Coordinates of N, CA and C in Angstrom, one line a residue:
M45 N -53.0 237.2 -15.2 CA -51.8 237.5 -14.4 C -50.7 238.1 -15.2
E46 N -51.0 238.5 -16.4 CA -50.1 239.1 -17.3 C -48.7 239.5 -16.9
N47 N -47.8 238.6 -17.1 CA -46.4 238.8 -16.7 C -46.1 239.0 -15.3
S48 N -47.0 239.0 -14.4 CA -46.8 239.3 -13.0 C -45.8 238.3 -12.4
I49 N -45.8 237.1 -12.8 CA -44.9 236.1 -12.2 C -43.5 236.4 -12.7
E50 N -43.3 236.7 -13.9 CA -41.9 237.0 -14.4 C -41.4 238.3 -13.8
N51 N -42.2 239.2 -13.4 CA -41.8 240.4 -12.7 C -41.6 240.3 -11.2
N52 N -42.0 239.1 -10.7 CA -41.8 238.9 -9.3 C -40.4 238.6 -8.9
P53 N -39.7 239.5 -8.1 CA -38.3 239.2 -7.8 C -38.0 237.9 -7.1
Y54 N -39.0 237.4 -6.3 CA -38.8 236.1 -5.6 C -38.9 235.0 -6.6
Y55 N -39.7 235.1 -7.6 CA -39.8 234.1 -8.6 C -38.4 234.1 -9.4
R56 N -37.9 235.2 -9.8 CA -36.6 235.3 -10.5 C -35.5 234.7 -9.6
A57 N -35.6 235.0 -8.3 CA -34.6 234.4 -7.4 C -34.7 232.9 -7.3
A58 N -35.9 232.4 -7.3 CA -36.1 230.9 -7.3 C -35.5 230.3 -8.6
R59 N -35.8 230.9 -9.7 CA -35.2 230.3 -11.0 C -33.7 230.3 -10.9
E60 N -33.1 231.4 -10.4 CA -31.7 231.5 -10.3 C -31.2 230.4 -9.3
Y61 N -31.9 230.2 -8.2 CA -31.5 229.2 -7.2 C -31.5 227.8 -7.9
I62 N -32.5 227.5 -8.6 CA -32.7 226.2 -9.3 C -31.5 226.0 -10.3
A63 N -31.1 227.0 -11.0 CA -30.1 226.9 -12.0 C -28.7 226.8 -11.4
A64 N -28.5 227.4 -10.2 CA -27.2 227.4 -9.6 C -26.9 226.3 -8.5
N65 N -27.9 225.5 -8.2 CA -27.8 224.6 -7.1 C -28.2 223.2 -7.5
D66 N -27.5 222.2 -7.0 CA -27.9 220.8 -7.1 C -28.9 220.4 -6.1
L67 N -30.2 220.5 -6.4 CA -31.3 220.3 -5.5 C -31.3 218.9 -4.9
T68 N -30.7 217.9 -5.5 CA -30.7 216.6 -5.0 C -29.8 216.5 -3.8
M69 N -28.9 217.4 -3.6 CA -28.0 217.4 -2.4 C -28.6 218.0 -1.2
L70 N -29.8 218.6 -1.3 CA -30.4 219.2 -0.1 C -31.1 218.1 0.7
A71 N -31.0 218.2 2.0 CA -31.7 217.3 2.9 C -33.2 217.6 2.9
A72 N -34.0 216.6 3.3 CA -35.4 216.8 3.4 C -35.7 217.9 4.5
G73 N -36.7 218.7 4.2 CA -37.1 219.7 5.1 C -37.1 221.1 4.4
R74 N -37.3 222.1 5.2 CA -37.4 223.5 4.7 C -36.0 224.2 4.7
H75 N -35.7 224.8 3.6 CA -34.5 225.6 3.4 C -34.9 227.0 3.0
E76 N -34.6 228.0 3.9 CA -34.9 229.3 3.6 C -33.9 229.9 2.6
I77 N -34.4 230.7 1.7 CA -33.6 231.4 0.7 C -33.7 232.9 1.0
D78 N -34.9 233.4 1.2 CA -35.2 234.7 1.6 C -36.4 234.8 2.6
G79 N -36.1 234.1 3.7 CA -37.1 234.1 4.8 C -38.4 233.5 4.3
D80 N -39.6 234.1 4.7 CA -40.9 233.7 4.2 C -41.2 234.1 2.8
N81 N -40.4 234.9 2.2 CA -40.6 235.4 0.9 C -40.3 234.3 -0.2
L82 N -39.3 233.5 0.2 CA -38.9 232.4 -0.8 C -38.2 231.3 0.0
Y83 N -38.7 230.1 0.0 CA -38.1 229.0 0.6 C -38.4 227.8 -0.2
V84 N -37.6 226.7 0.0 CA -37.9 225.4 -0.6 C -38.1 224.3 0.4
N85 N -39.1 223.5 0.1 CA -39.3 222.3 0.9 C -38.8 221.1 0.1
I86 N -37.9 220.3 0.7 CA -37.5 219.1 0.0 C -38.3 218.0 0.7
I87 N -39.0 217.2 -0.2 CA -40.0 216.3 0.3 C -39.7 214.9 -0.3
D88 N -39.9 213.9 0.5 CA -39.9 212.5 0.1 C -41.3 212.0 0.3
G89 N -42.0 211.7 -0.7 CA -43.4 211.3 -0.6 C -43.8 210.1 -1.4
E90 N -45.0 209.6 -1.2 CA -45.5 208.5 -2.0 C -46.5 209.1 -3.0
L91 N -46.4 208.6 -4.2 CA -47.3 209.0 -5.3 C -48.6 208.2 -5.1
R92 N -49.7 208.7 -5.7 CA -51.0 208.0 -5.5 C -51.8 208.0 -6.8
P93 N -52.8 207.2 -6.9 CA -53.6 207.2 -8.1 C -54.4 208.5 -8.2
V94 N -54.7 208.9 -9.5 CA -55.4 210.2 -9.7 C -56.7 210.2 -8.9
E95 N -57.3 209.1 -8.7 CA -58.6 209.1 -8.0 C -58.5 209.6 -6.6
Q96 N -57.3 209.5 -6.0 CA -57.0 209.9 -4.6 C -56.5 211.3 -4.5
A97 N -56.2 211.9 -5.6 CA -55.6 213.2 -5.6 C -56.6 214.3 -5.5
R98 N -56.3 215.4 -4.8 CA -57.2 216.5 -4.6 C -56.5 217.8 -5.2
L99 N -57.4 218.6 -5.9 CA -56.9 219.9 -6.3 C -56.7 220.8 -5.1
E100 N -55.6 221.6 -5.2 CA -55.4 222.6 -4.2 C -55.0 223.9 -4.8
V101 N -55.2 225.0 -4.0 CA -54.8 226.3 -4.4 C -54.1 227.1 -3.3
H102 N -53.4 228.1 -3.6 CA -52.8 229.0 -2.6 C -53.0 230.4 -3.0
D103 N -53.1 231.3 -2.0 CA -53.3 232.7 -2.2 C -52.1 233.5 -2.1
R104 N -51.2 233.2 -1.1 CA -50.0 234.0 -0.8 C -48.8 233.5 -1.5
Y105 N -48.8 232.3 -2.1 CA -47.6 231.8 -2.7 C -47.8 231.2 -4.0
I106 N -46.8 231.3 -4.9 CA -46.7 230.6 -6.1 C -46.0 229.3 -5.8
D107 N -46.4 228.2 -6.3 CA -45.7 226.9 -6.1 C -44.8 226.7 -7.4
V108 N -43.5 226.5 -7.1 CA -42.6 226.1 -8.2 C -42.1 224.7 -7.8
Q109 N -42.5 223.7 -8.5 CA -42.3 222.3 -8.1 C -41.3 221.6 -9.1
V110 N -40.4 220.8 -8.5 CA -39.3 220.2 -9.3 C -39.2 218.7 -8.8
P111 N -39.7 217.8 -9.6 CA -39.4 216.4 -9.2 C -37.9 216.1 -9.3
L112 N -37.3 215.5 -8.3 CA -35.9 215.2 -8.3 C -35.6 213.8 -8.7
S113 N -36.6 212.9 -8.6 CA -36.4 211.5 -8.9 C -37.6 211.0 -9.6
G114 N -37.5 210.4 -10.8 CA -38.6 209.9 -11.5 C -39.5 211.0 -12.0
T115 N -40.7 210.5 -12.5 CA -41.7 211.4 -13.0 C -42.9 211.5 -12.1
E116 N -43.4 212.7 -12.0 CA -44.6 213.0 -11.1 C -45.6 213.6 -12.1
S117 N -46.8 213.2 -11.9 CA -48.0 213.7 -12.6 C -48.7 214.7 -11.8
F118 N -49.3 215.7 -12.4 CA -50.0 216.8 -11.7 C -51.4 217.0 -12.4
G119 N -52.4 217.0 -11.6 CA -53.7 217.4 -12.1 C -53.7 218.9 -12.1
V120 N -54.3 219.5 -13.2 CA -54.3 220.9 -13.3 C -55.7 221.4 -13.8
R121 N -56.2 222.5 -13.2 CA -57.5 223.1 -13.6 C -57.5 224.5 -13.2
P122 N -58.0 225.4 -14.1 CA -58.1 226.8 -13.7 C -58.9 227.0 -12.4
R123 N -58.4 227.8 -11.5 CA -59.0 228.0 -10.2 C -60.5 228.4 -10.4
N124 N -60.7 229.3 -11.4 CA -62.1 229.8 -11.6 C -63.1 228.8 -12.1
E125 N -62.6 227.6 -12.5 CA -63.4 226.5 -12.9 C -63.7 225.5 -11.7
C126 N -63.1 225.7 -10.6 CA -63.3 224.9 -9.4 C -64.5 225.4 -8.7
L127 N -65.5 224.5 -8.6 CA -66.8 224.9 -8.0 C -67.1 224.1 -6.8
L128 N -66.3 223.1 -6.4 CA -66.7 222.3 -5.3 C -65.6 222.3 -4.2
P129 N -65.6 223.4 -3.4 CA -64.6 223.5 -2.3 C -64.8 222.3 -1.3
D130 N -63.6 221.9 -0.8 CA -63.6 220.8 0.2 C -63.0 221.5 1.5
G131 N -63.9 222.3 2.1 CA -63.5 223.1 3.3 C -63.1 224.5 2.9
D132 N -62.8 225.3 3.9 CA -62.4 226.7 3.7 C -60.9 226.9 3.5
M133 N -60.5 228.1 3.1 CA -59.1 228.4 2.9 C -58.5 228.3 4.3
D134 N -57.4 227.5 4.4 CA -56.6 227.4 5.7 C -55.6 228.6 5.6
R135 N -55.9 229.7 6.2 CA -55.1 230.9 6.0 C -53.7 230.7 6.6
E136 N -53.6 230.0 7.7 CA -52.2 229.8 8.3 C -51.3 229.0 7.4
N137 N -51.8 228.0 6.7 CA -51.0 227.2 5.8 C -51.2 227.5 4.4
D138 N -52.0 228.5 4.1 CA -52.2 229.0 2.7 C -52.6 227.9 1.7
I139 N -53.6 227.2 2.1 CA -54.1 226.1 1.2 C -55.6 225.9 1.3
M140 N -56.2 225.6 0.2 CA -57.6 225.2 0.1 C -57.7 224.1 -0.9
F141 N -58.6 223.2 -0.6 CA -58.8 222.0 -1.5 C -60.1 222.1 -2.2
Y142 N -60.2 221.4 -3.3 CA -61.4 221.3 -4.1 C -61.7 219.8 -4.4
K143 N -63.0 219.5 -4.5 CA -63.4 218.1 -4.9 C -63.7 218.0 -6.4
D144 N -63.5 219.1 -7.2 CA -63.7 219.0 -8.6 C -62.9 217.9 -9.3
P145 N -63.4 217.3 -10.3 CA -62.7 216.3 -11.0 C -61.4 216.8 -11.7
I146 N -60.4 216.0 -11.8 CA -59.2 216.3 -12.5 C -59.4 215.9 -13.9
E147 N -59.3 216.9 -14.8 CA -59.5 216.6 -16.2 C -58.2 216.7 -17.1
T148 N -57.3 217.4 -16.6 CA -56.0 217.6 -17.3 C -54.8 217.1 -16.4
I149 N -54.0 216.2 -17.0 CA -52.8 215.7 -16.3 C -51.6 216.1 -17.0
I150 N -50.6 216.6 -16.3 CA -49.3 217.0 -16.9 C -48.2 216.2 -16.2
N151 N -47.4 215.5 -17.0 CA -46.3 214.7 -16.5 C -45.0 215.5 -16.5
V152 N -44.4 215.5 -15.4 CA -43.1 216.3 -15.2 C -42.0 215.3 -14.8
K153 N -41.0 215.3 -15.6 CA -39.8 214.4 -15.4 C -38.8 215.0 -14.4
A154 N -38.0 214.2 -13.8 CA -37.0 214.6 -12.9 C -36.2 215.8 -13.5
G155 N -36.0 216.9 -12.7 CA -35.3 218.0 -13.2 C -36.1 219.1 -13.9
E156 N -37.3 218.7 -14.4 CA -38.1 219.7 -15.0 C -38.9 220.5 -14.0
V157 N -39.3 221.7 -14.4 CA -39.9 222.7 -13.5 C -41.4 222.9 -13.9
I158 N -42.3 222.9 -12.9 CA -43.7 223.3 -13.2 C -44.1 224.4 -12.2
V159 N -44.8 225.4 -12.7 CA -45.2 226.5 -11.9 C -46.7 226.6 -11.8
F160 N -47.1 226.8 -10.5 CA -48.6 227.0 -10.2 C -48.8 228.3 -9.5
P161 N -49.3 229.3 -10.3 CA -49.7 230.6 -9.7 C -51.0 230.4 -8.9
P162 N -51.4 231.4 -8.1 CA -52.6 231.3 -7.4 C -53.9 231.1 -8.2
D163 N -53.9 231.4 -9.5 CA -55.0 231.2 -10.4 C -55.1 229.8 -11.0
T164 N -54.2 228.9 -10.6 CA -54.2 227.5 -11.1 C -54.3 226.5 -9.9
A165 N -55.4 225.7 -10.0 CA -55.5 224.6 -9.0 C -54.6 223.5 -9.5
H166 N -54.0 222.8 -8.6 CA -53.1 221.6 -9.0 C -53.3 220.5 -7.9
A167 N -53.1 219.3 -8.5 CA -53.2 218.1 -7.6 C -51.8 217.4 -7.8
P168 N -50.9 217.5 -6.8 CA -49.6 216.9 -7.0 C -49.6 215.4 -6.5
L169 N -48.4 214.8 -6.7 CA -48.2 213.5 -6.2 C -49.0 212.4 -6.8
I170 N -49.2 212.5 -8.1 CA -50.0 211.5 -8.9 C -49.0 210.6 -9.6
G171 N -49.2 209.3 -9.4 CA -48.3 208.3 -10.1 C -48.2 207.1 -9.2
E172 N -47.1 206.3 -9.4 CA -46.8 205.1 -8.7 C -45.4 205.2 -8.1
G173 N -45.3 204.7 -6.8 CA -44.0 204.6 -6.2 C -43.7 205.8 -5.3
G174 N -42.5 206.1 -5.1 CA -42.1 207.2 -4.3 C -41.5 208.3 -5.1
I175 N -41.4 209.5 -4.5 CA -40.9 210.7 -5.2 C -40.0 211.5 -4.3
H176 N -38.9 212.0 -4.8 CA -38.1 213.0 -4.1 C -38.2 214.3 -4.9
K177 N -38.7 215.4 -4.2 CA -39.0 216.6 -5.0 C -38.7 217.8 -4.2
A178 N -38.6 218.9 -4.9 CA -38.5 220.2 -4.3 C -39.7 221.1 -4.6
V179 N -40.2 221.7 -3.6 CA -41.4 222.6 -3.7 C -40.9 224.0 -3.2
F180 N -40.8 224.9 -4.2 CA -40.4 226.3 -3.8 C -41.7 227.0 -3.5
K181 N -41.7 227.8 -2.4 CA -42.8 228.6 -2.1 C -42.4 230.1 -2.3
V182 N -43.0 230.7 -3.3 CA -42.6 232.0 -3.8 C -43.7 233.0 -3.4
R183 N -43.4 234.0 -2.5 CA -44.4 234.9 -2.1 C -44.9 235.8 -3.3
V184 N -46.3 235.9 -3.4 CA -46.9 236.7 -4.4 C -46.6 238.2 -4.1
C185 N -46.2 239.0 -5.0 CA -45.9 240.4 -4.8 C -47.2 241.2 -5.2

């Protein structure tokens, strides 16, 4: 994906939005920034053990995730190494799951940003307790 994310104007707009706004002040739910091209979901969720996490991928959107409280762990695996689909791509919701094992875990602290382009499978919400987070959906150009 050679620099395609950095050249994506919606990705640049998401980075600018993150830098210019206090995401902790946003209410839970969807906040449109540029219609369906760029929006952020503010989520309050429960973290789970890695054994309960599932890898997911998206075709139309890049996920830019920012934990806003505590640390969230993410399972990560290259999409082309995922061989065990758990159903078909849900085109309406732009999500597909895999049953492949999670071999790599990345810990992301509150305020840090992690980016998942379509070529990267990710398993969010790993850990203990609750999490308040922002998930930016950035349309692929």
